[in-house]
mmCIF file of C-alpha atoms and ligand atoms in Angstrom:
data_model
loop_
_atom_site.group_PDB
_atom_site.id
_atom_site.type_symbol
_atom_site.label_atom_id
_atom_site.label_comp_id
_atom_site.label_asym_id
_atom_site.label_seq_id
_atom_site.Cartn_x
_atom_site.Cartn_y
_atom_site.Cartn_z
ATOM 1 C CA UNK A 18 -23.179 -7.777 17.322
ATOM 2 C CA UNK A 19 -23.800 -11.299 18.361
ATOM 3 C CA UNK A 20 -27.593 -10.600 18.771
ATOM 4 C CA UNK A 21 -27.674 -9.282 15.221
ATOM 5 C CA UNK A 22 -25.664 -12.786 14.134
ATOM 6 C CA UNK A 23 -22.456 -10.297 13.198
ATOM 7 C CA UNK A 24 -19.856 -12.982 12.795
ATOM 8 C CA UNK A 25 -17.240 -11.072 11.379
ATOM 9 C CA UNK A 26 -16.310 -7.721 10.643
ATOM 10 C CA UNK A 27 -13.219 -6.575 8.341
ATOM 11 C CA UNK A 28 -11.675 -3.218 8.275
ATOM 12 C CA UNK A 29 -9.890 -1.620 5.551
ATOM 13 C CA UNK A 30 -6.554 -0.432 7.304
ATOM 14 C CA UNK A 31 -6.146 3.246 8.303
ATOM 15 C CA UNK A 32 -5.224 4.909 11.297
ATOM 16 C CA UNK A 33 -8.805 5.239 12.453
ATOM 17 C CA UNK A 34 -9.241 1.768 11.668
ATOM 18 C CA UNK A 35 -7.171 0.370 13.910
ATOM 19 C CA UNK A 36 -8.200 2.163 16.516
ATOM 20 C CA UNK A 37 -11.544 1.307 16.582
ATOM 21 C CA UNK A 38 -10.522 -2.276 15.365
ATOM 22 C CA UNK A 39 -8.553 -3.082 18.956
ATOM 23 C CA UNK A 40 -11.288 -0.889 21.111
ATOM 24 C CA UNK A 41 -13.458 -3.522 20.046
ATOM 25 C CA UNK A 42 -11.892 -6.259 20.089
ATOM 26 C CA UNK A 43 -10.569 -5.867 23.463
ATOM 27 C CA UNK A 44 -15.106 -5.041 24.634
ATOM 28 C CA UNK A 45 -16.029 -7.954 22.746
ATOM 29 C CA UNK A 46 -13.037 -10.170 24.028
ATOM 30 C CA UNK A 47 -12.642 -10.672 20.216
ATOM 31 C CA UNK A 48 -9.307 -12.158 18.072
ATOM 32 C CA UNK A 49 -8.156 -9.449 15.676
ATOM 33 C CA UNK A 50 -6.387 -10.084 12.754
ATOM 34 C CA UNK A 51 -4.225 -7.668 11.096
ATOM 35 C CA UNK A 52 -2.149 -6.354 8.108
ATOM 36 C CA UNK A 53 -4.762 -9.301 6.220
ATOM 37 C CA UNK A 54 -3.995 -9.373 2.364
ATOM 38 C CA UNK A 55 -6.623 -12.149 1.358
ATOM 39 C CA UNK A 56 -9.624 -14.161 3.347
ATOM 40 C CA UNK A 57 -10.909 -17.205 2.181
ATOM 41 C CA UNK A 58 -14.020 -20.381 3.508
ATOM 42 C CA UNK A 59 -11.967 -23.085 4.673
ATOM 43 C CA UNK A 60 -13.892 -26.465 6.110
ATOM 44 C CA UNK A 61 -16.803 -24.466 7.526
ATOM 45 C CA UNK A 62 -14.464 -21.525 8.637
ATOM 46 C CA UNK A 63 -12.741 -18.814 7.619
ATOM 47 C CA UNK A 64 -8.500 -18.598 7.358
ATOM 48 C CA UNK A 65 -7.124 -15.083 6.840
ATOM 49 C CA UNK A 66 -3.494 -14.260 5.221
ATOM 50 C CA UNK A 67 -1.100 -12.440 6.554
ATOM 51 C CA UNK A 68 2.774 -11.001 5.928
ATOM 52 C CA UNK A 69 4.794 -12.225 8.564
ATOM 53 C CA UNK A 70 8.542 -11.771 9.739
ATOM 54 C CA UNK A 71 8.892 -8.839 7.857
ATOM 55 C CA UNK A 72 6.806 -9.816 5.264
ATOM 56 C CA UNK A 73 9.209 -12.632 4.026
ATOM 57 C CA UNK A 74 7.179 -15.189 4.473
ATOM 58 C CA UNK A 75 3.139 -15.024 4.277
ATOM 59 C CA UNK A 76 1.153 -16.978 6.846
ATOM 60 C CA UNK A 77 -2.608 -18.471 7.340
ATOM 61 C CA UNK A 78 -3.602 -17.207 10.258
ATOM 62 C CA UNK A 79 -7.884 -18.063 12.109
ATOM 63 C CA UNK A 80 -9.983 -16.880 14.843
ATOM 64 C CA UNK A 81 -10.755 -19.011 17.718
ATOM 65 C CA UNK A 82 -14.133 -17.514 17.851
ATOM 66 C CA UNK A 83 -16.638 -15.709 16.896
ATOM 67 C CA UNK A 84 -16.816 -12.331 15.938
ATOM 68 C CA UNK A 85 -13.825 -11.883 13.937
ATOM 69 C CA UNK A 86 -12.308 -8.840 13.300
ATOM 70 C CA UNK A 87 -9.497 -8.298 10.721
ATOM 71 C CA UNK A 88 -8.316 -5.093 8.960
ATOM 72 C CA UNK A 89 -7.146 -5.402 5.727
ATOM 73 C CA UNK A 90 -3.889 -3.860 4.092
ATOM 74 C CA UNK A 91 -4.776 -0.868 2.369
ATOM 75 C CA UNK A 92 -4.955 -1.967 -1.540
ATOM 76 C CA UNK A 93 -4.221 -5.652 -1.186
ATOM 77 C CA UNK A 94 -7.931 -6.185 -3.096
ATOM 78 C CA UNK A 95 -9.270 -5.316 -6.300
ATOM 79 C CA UNK A 96 -12.745 -4.381 -6.294
ATOM 80 C CA UNK A 97 -14.900 -7.599 -7.777
ATOM 81 C CA UNK A 98 -18.580 -7.303 -9.265
ATOM 82 C CA UNK A 99 -20.395 -9.454 -7.302
ATOM 83 C CA UNK A 100 -24.062 -11.316 -8.355
ATOM 84 C CA UNK A 101 -25.631 -11.379 -5.090
ATOM 85 C CA UNK A 102 -27.074 -8.457 -3.636
ATOM 86 C CA UNK A 103 -25.834 -7.086 -0.510
ATOM 87 C CA UNK A 104 -28.217 -4.864 1.805
ATOM 88 C CA UNK A 105 -27.070 -2.219 3.617
ATOM 89 C CA UNK A 106 -28.364 -1.781 7.331
ATOM 90 C CA UNK A 107 -28.526 1.835 8.974
ATOM 91 C CA UNK A 108 -27.141 1.310 12.561
ATOM 92 C CA UNK A 109 -27.969 3.919 15.259
ATOM 93 C CA UNK A 110 -24.633 4.034 18.191
ATOM 94 C CA UNK A 111 -25.662 4.586 21.553
ATOM 95 C CA UNK A 112 -22.581 6.231 22.854
ATOM 96 C CA UNK A 113 -21.358 6.177 26.602
ATOM 97 C CA UNK A 114 -19.982 9.250 27.687
ATOM 98 C CA UNK A 115 -16.301 8.042 28.023
ATOM 99 C CA UNK A 116 -16.413 7.614 24.435
ATOM 100 C CA UNK A 117 -17.287 10.977 23.306
ATOM 101 C CA UNK A 118 -14.192 11.931 25.522
ATOM 102 C CA UNK A 119 -12.171 12.560 22.876
ATOM 103 C CA UNK A 120 -13.182 15.151 20.170
ATOM 104 C CA UNK A 121 -11.922 15.755 15.984
ATOM 105 C CA UNK A 122 -10.518 19.266 16.577
ATOM 106 C CA UNK A 123 -9.068 19.325 12.395
ATOM 107 C CA UNK A 124 -9.175 17.165 9.762
ATOM 108 C CA UNK A 125 -6.908 18.177 6.596
ATOM 109 C CA UNK A 126 -6.135 16.640 3.701
ATOM 110 C CA UNK A 127 -2.669 16.405 1.636
ATOM 111 C CA UNK A 128 -3.355 18.387 -1.172
ATOM 112 C CA UNK A 129 -2.476 16.102 -4.307
ATOM 113 C CA UNK A 130 -2.506 17.000 -7.849
ATOM 114 C CA UNK A 131 -2.449 13.585 -10.181
ATOM 115 C CA UNK A 132 -3.654 10.381 -9.578
ATOM 116 C CA UNK A 133 -3.452 8.610 -6.514
ATOM 117 C CA UNK A 134 -0.932 5.633 -5.900
ATOM 118 C CA UNK A 135 -4.316 3.343 -4.606
ATOM 119 C CA UNK A 136 -5.667 4.248 -8.034
ATOM 120 C CA UNK A 137 -3.151 4.473 -10.730
ATOM 121 C CA UNK A 138 -2.960 2.426 -13.966
ATOM 122 C CA UNK A 139 1.084 3.310 -14.128
ATOM 123 C CA UNK A 140 3.334 4.261 -11.403
ATOM 124 C CA UNK A 141 6.528 5.735 -11.644
ATOM 125 C CA UNK A 142 8.323 5.085 -8.512
ATOM 126 C CA UNK A 143 12.317 7.177 -7.137
ATOM 127 C CA UNK A 144 14.758 5.561 -4.949
ATOM 128 C CA UNK A 145 18.057 7.217 -3.383
ATOM 129 C CA UNK A 146 19.546 6.138 -6.439
ATOM 130 C CA UNK A 147 18.576 9.230 -7.853
ATOM 131 C CA UNK A 148 21.124 11.167 -5.708
ATOM 132 C CA UNK A 149 19.548 13.836 -4.353
ATOM 133 C CA UNK A 150 15.569 15.202 -3.399
ATOM 134 C CA UNK A 151 15.136 17.490 -6.210
ATOM 135 C CA UNK A 152 15.667 14.718 -9.276
ATOM 136 C CA UNK A 153 12.048 13.583 -8.291
ATOM 137 C CA UNK A 154 11.485 15.841 -11.349
ATOM 138 C CA UNK A 155 13.046 13.278 -13.452
ATOM 139 C CA UNK A 156 10.663 10.720 -12.094
ATOM 140 C CA UNK A 157 7.918 13.107 -11.467
ATOM 141 C CA UNK A 158 8.555 14.260 -15.574
ATOM 142 C CA UNK A 159 8.335 10.301 -16.899
ATOM 143 C CA UNK A 160 4.965 9.900 -14.850
ATOM 144 C CA UNK A 161 3.567 13.043 -16.539
ATOM 145 C CA UNK A 162 4.491 11.381 -19.799
ATOM 146 C CA UNK A 163 3.077 8.079 -18.786
ATOM 147 C CA UNK A 164 -0.149 9.585 -17.436
ATOM 148 C CA UNK A 165 0.874 7.729 -14.207
ATOM 149 C CA UNK A 166 1.307 8.762 -10.460
ATOM 150 C CA UNK A 167 4.936 9.247 -8.548
ATOM 151 C CA UNK A 168 5.410 6.576 -5.635
ATOM 152 C CA UNK A 169 9.146 6.796 -3.184
ATOM 153 C CA UNK A 170 10.929 3.982 -0.803
ATOM 154 C CA UNK A 171 11.100 4.759 2.400
ATOM 155 C CA UNK A 172 14.721 5.529 2.060
ATOM 156 C CA UNK A 173 13.613 8.904 0.341
ATOM 157 C CA UNK A 174 10.330 9.287 2.265
ATOM 158 C CA UNK A 175 12.525 8.923 5.383
ATOM 159 C CA UNK A 176 15.424 11.583 3.946
ATOM 160 C CA UNK A 177 12.435 14.277 3.155
ATOM 161 C CA UNK A 178 13.128 14.084 -0.271
ATOM 162 C CA UNK A 179 8.999 12.894 -0.440
ATOM 163 C CA UNK A 180 6.388 12.843 0.930
ATOM 164 C CA UNK A 181 5.165 9.514 3.263
ATOM 165 C CA UNK A 182 1.825 9.559 1.278
ATOM 166 C CA UNK A 183 3.730 8.034 -1.961
ATOM 167 C CA UNK A 184 5.681 5.351 0.523
ATOM 168 C CA UNK A 185 4.962 1.990 -1.196
ATOM 169 C CA UNK A 186 6.262 -1.414 1.326
ATOM 170 C CA UNK A 187 5.018 -2.801 4.116
ATOM 171 C CA UNK A 188 5.263 0.002 6.214
ATOM 172 C CA UNK A 189 4.211 2.488 3.308
ATOM 173 C CA UNK A 190 1.268 1.388 0.479
ATOM 174 C CA UNK A 191 0.363 -1.816 -1.457
ATOM 175 C CA UNK A 192 0.035 -0.943 -5.475
ATOM 176 C CA UNK A 193 -0.739 -3.179 -7.723
ATOM 177 C CA UNK A 194 -0.944 -0.924 -11.287
ATOM 178 C CA UNK A 195 -0.266 -2.709 -14.984
ATOM 179 C CA UNK A 196 2.935 -0.803 -14.877
ATOM 180 C CA UNK A 197 5.701 0.054 -11.880
ATOM 181 C CA UNK A 198 8.811 1.352 -13.368
ATOM 182 C CA UNK A 199 11.407 1.534 -10.507
ATOM 183 C CA UNK A 200 13.526 4.393 -10.544
ATOM 184 C CA UNK A 201 17.186 3.929 -8.327
ATOM 185 C CA UNK A 202 15.458 1.481 -6.304
ATOM 186 C CA UNK A 203 17.623 -1.376 -4.800
ATOM 187 C CA UNK A 204 14.447 -3.726 -4.460
ATOM 188 C CA UNK A 205 14.371 -4.515 -0.785
ATOM 189 C CA UNK A 206 12.015 -6.900 0.438
ATOM 190 C CA UNK A 207 10.090 -4.109 2.538
ATOM 191 C CA UNK A 208 9.861 -2.838 -0.921
ATOM 192 C CA UNK A 209 9.239 -5.581 -3.009
ATOM 193 C CA UNK A 210 6.161 -6.409 -0.582
ATOM 194 C CA UNK A 211 4.279 -3.253 -1.819
ATOM 195 C CA UNK A 212 4.831 -3.125 -5.118
ATOM 196 C CA UNK A 213 5.105 -7.208 -6.001
ATOM 197 C CA UNK A 214 1.155 -7.653 -7.354
ATOM 198 C CA UNK A 215 2.069 -5.259 -10.472
ATOM 199 C CA UNK A 216 1.283 -6.419 -13.338
ATOM 200 C CA UNK A 217 4.683 -5.467 -15.326
ATOM 201 C CA UNK A 218 7.773 -4.018 -13.451
ATOM 202 C CA UNK A 219 10.373 -2.423 -15.101
ATOM 203 C CA UNK A 220 13.732 -1.774 -12.987
ATOM 204 C CA UNK A 221 16.161 1.080 -13.794
ATOM 205 C CA UNK A 222 19.379 0.056 -11.695
ATOM 206 C CA UNK A 223 23.218 0.732 -12.310
ATOM 207 C CA UNK A 224 24.074 -2.591 -10.477
ATOM 208 C CA UNK A 225 23.292 -6.019 -12.259
ATOM 209 C CA UNK A 226 23.265 -7.825 -8.901
ATOM 210 C CA UNK A 227 20.821 -5.297 -7.485
ATOM 211 C CA UNK A 228 18.223 -7.703 -5.831
ATOM 212 C CA UNK A 229 14.943 -6.008 -7.917
ATOM 213 C CA UNK A 230 16.402 -7.292 -10.895
ATOM 214 C CA UNK A 231 14.899 -11.057 -9.566
ATOM 215 C CA UNK A 232 11.848 -10.010 -9.966
ATOM 216 C CA UNK A 233 11.294 -7.097 -12.448
ATOM 217 C CA UNK A 234 9.883 -7.827 -15.838
ATOM 218 C CA UNK A 235 12.791 -5.583 -17.634
ATOM 219 C CA UNK A 236 15.583 -4.475 -16.631
ATOM 220 C CA UNK A 237 18.007 -1.672 -17.330
ATOM 221 C CA UNK A 238 21.246 -1.676 -16.333
ATOM 222 C CA UNK A 239 22.628 2.490 -16.302
ATOM 223 C CA UNK A 240 22.675 5.217 -15.087
ATOM 224 C CA UNK A 241 19.218 6.342 -14.235
ATOM 225 C CA UNK A 242 19.840 10.457 -14.752
ATOM 226 C CA UNK A 243 20.566 9.484 -18.749
ATOM 227 C CA UNK A 244 18.347 6.801 -19.237
ATOM 228 C CA UNK A 245 14.729 8.754 -17.729
ATOM 229 C CA UNK A 246 14.786 11.773 -19.045
ATOM 230 C CA UNK A 247 15.603 9.942 -22.871
ATOM 231 C CA UNK A 248 12.212 7.561 -21.631
ATOM 232 C CA UNK A 249 10.508 10.909 -20.288
ATOM 233 C CA UNK A 250 11.978 12.673 -24.452
ATOM 234 C CA UNK A 251 10.678 9.934 -26.261
ATOM 235 C CA UNK A 252 7.641 9.469 -24.439
ATOM 236 C CA UNK A 253 6.465 13.345 -25.394
ATOM 237 C CA UNK A 254 7.974 12.775 -29.011
ATOM 238 C CA UNK A 255 5.434 9.922 -29.792
ATOM 239 C CA UNK A 256 2.347 11.415 -28.636
ATOM 240 C CA UNK A 257 3.113 14.745 -30.280
HETATM 241 C C1 LIG B 321 10.570 -2.638 9.465
HETATM 242 C C2 LIG B 321 11.461 -1.897 8.148
HETATM 243 C C3 LIG B 321 9.920 -1.591 7.260
HETATM 244 C C4 LIG B 321 10.350 -1.129 6.026
HETATM 245 N N1 LIG B 321 9.366 -0.441 5.366
HETATM 246 C C5 LIG B 321 9.935 0.297 3.691
HETATM 247 C C6 LIG B 321 9.076 0.613 3.254
HETATM 248 O O1 LIG B 321 7.524 0.384 3.677
HETATM 249 N N2 LIG B 321 9.046 0.872 1.908
HETATM 250 C C7 LIG B 321 11.176 0.833 1.639
HETATM 251 O O2 LIG B 321 10.801 1.350 0.330
HETATM 252 N N3 LIG B 321 11.499 0.382 2.226
HETATM 253 C C8 LIG B 321 11.027 -0.468 3.465
HETATM 254 N N4 LIG B 321 12.276 0.001 4.218
HETATM 255 C C9 LIG B 321 13.344 0.104 4.074
HETATM 256 C C10 LIG B 321 13.848 -0.937 3.063
HETATM 257 O O3 LIG B 321 14.508 -1.780 3.700
HETATM 258 C C11 LIG B 321 15.587 -0.827 1.999
HETATM 259 O O4 LIG B 321 16.375 0.024 3.179
HETATM 260 C C12 LIG B 321 14.750 1.150 1.122
HETATM 261 O O5 LIG B 321 13.609 0.036 0.622
HETATM 262 C C13 LIG B 321 16.333 1.071 0.445
HETATM 263 O O6 LIG B 321 15.451 2.054 -0.572
HETATM 264 P P1 LIG B 321 16.091 2.482 -1.849
HETATM 265 O O7 LIG B 321 16.049 1.278 -3.128
HETATM 266 O O8 LIG B 321 15.712 3.712 -2.348
HETATM 267 O O9 LIG B 321 17.496 2.867 -1.667
HETATM 268 P P2 LIG B 321 18.825 1.511 -1.505
HETATM 269 O O10 LIG B 321 18.685 0.111 -0.847
HETATM 270 O O11 LIG B 321 20.342 2.850 -1.045
HETATM 271 O O12 LIG B 321 19.082 1.603 -3.471
HETATM 272 C C14 LIG B 321 19.382 2.470 -4.230
HETATM 273 C C15 LIG B 321 19.677 2.312 -5.605
HETATM 274 O O13 LIG B 321 20.292 2.678 -6.218
HETATM 275 C C16 LIG B 321 20.829 2.338 -7.677
HETATM 276 N N5 LIG B 321 21.603 3.544 -8.225
HETATM 277 C C17 LIG B 321 22.095 4.557 -7.561
HETATM 278 N N6 LIG B 321 22.628 5.218 -7.990
HETATM 279 C C18 LIG B 321 22.259 5.156 -9.126
HETATM 280 C C19 LIG B 321 21.854 6.023 -10.708
HETATM 281 N N7 LIG B 321 22.634 6.752 -10.766
HETATM 282 N N8 LIG B 321 20.756 5.246 -11.531
HETATM 283 C C20 LIG B 321 20.323 4.092 -11.348
HETATM 284 N N9 LIG B 321 20.542 3.413 -10.323
HETATM 285 C C21 LIG B 321 21.396 4.437 -9.502
HETATM 286 C C22 LIG B 321 21.533 1.681 -6.303
HETATM 287 O O14 LIG B 321 22.327 0.516 -7.394
HETATM 288 C C23 LIG B 321 20.641 0.906 -5.206
HETATM 289 O O15 LIG B 321 20.245 -0.428 -5.789
HETATM 290 C C24 LIG B 321 11.852 -0.768 5.422
HETATM 291 C C25 LIG B 321 12.984 -1.489 6.165
HETATM 292 C C26 LIG B 321 12.445 -2.086 8.115
HETATM 293 C C27 LIG B 321 13.852 -2.325 8.460
#
């Protein structure tokens, strides 16, 4: 890597990428910063930004030497068109025997219908305020009426109400849609860090003191079981 003049290697966070990055860091005795949300040149070196202390603060992190390795939090950056032309070089690795000891037996993908939460422009998210797993249908119907995707909090994912692939937050995905509608979600810091990049946040919660109202652009205080179906009905009527 050093022969080729490679100074920085960045990965998009996934289980496989974390595995490869940490192995590479050990092999190269290189520094690895993870959960990065941004990176910028500063006085001739690179400085990363990372969430810390349970996502309550953002800290700047650096590397003492090269190569620098970094893992980016999924969904942290929007793709941007670049003027500079890049080149792709094919690399043929020379694998040693111990690197071939593990064998991929099967790779499976969860069946998904509709847009994924990472790509969706509109997300309707459900939390414990739904009361029971069956009530996720309300969130799904509103998402369908808006042409959006469904997300969930960790509380409902842990309770088995919705799959982990839909979890937004510190231990889930980071999303930044144009519209994020939070239904029955308190707005805990660990959820906020995953969706605070949304352009417009609408919160429906029966508790006027719920923390989500501190950062929502539009707040509706009331029972979601009455409000969400009505909203879906109005949207469907407007469409037809
Ligand atoms: C290390 C760590 C990592 C974590 N990672 C994540 C993460 O990635 N994502 C995440 O989401 N959480 C995460 N959490 C959990 C987080 O702290 C919260 O517990 C969780 O986000 C709460 O989920 P909730 O808002 O669905 O439930 P609650 O906090 O129970 O909130 C439910 C809300 O629904 C409202 N409500 C109830 N009934 C109604 C009704 N009929 N109509 C309208 N509103 C109603 C209530 O007023 C309440 O505000 C993490 C926690 C830890 C410690």
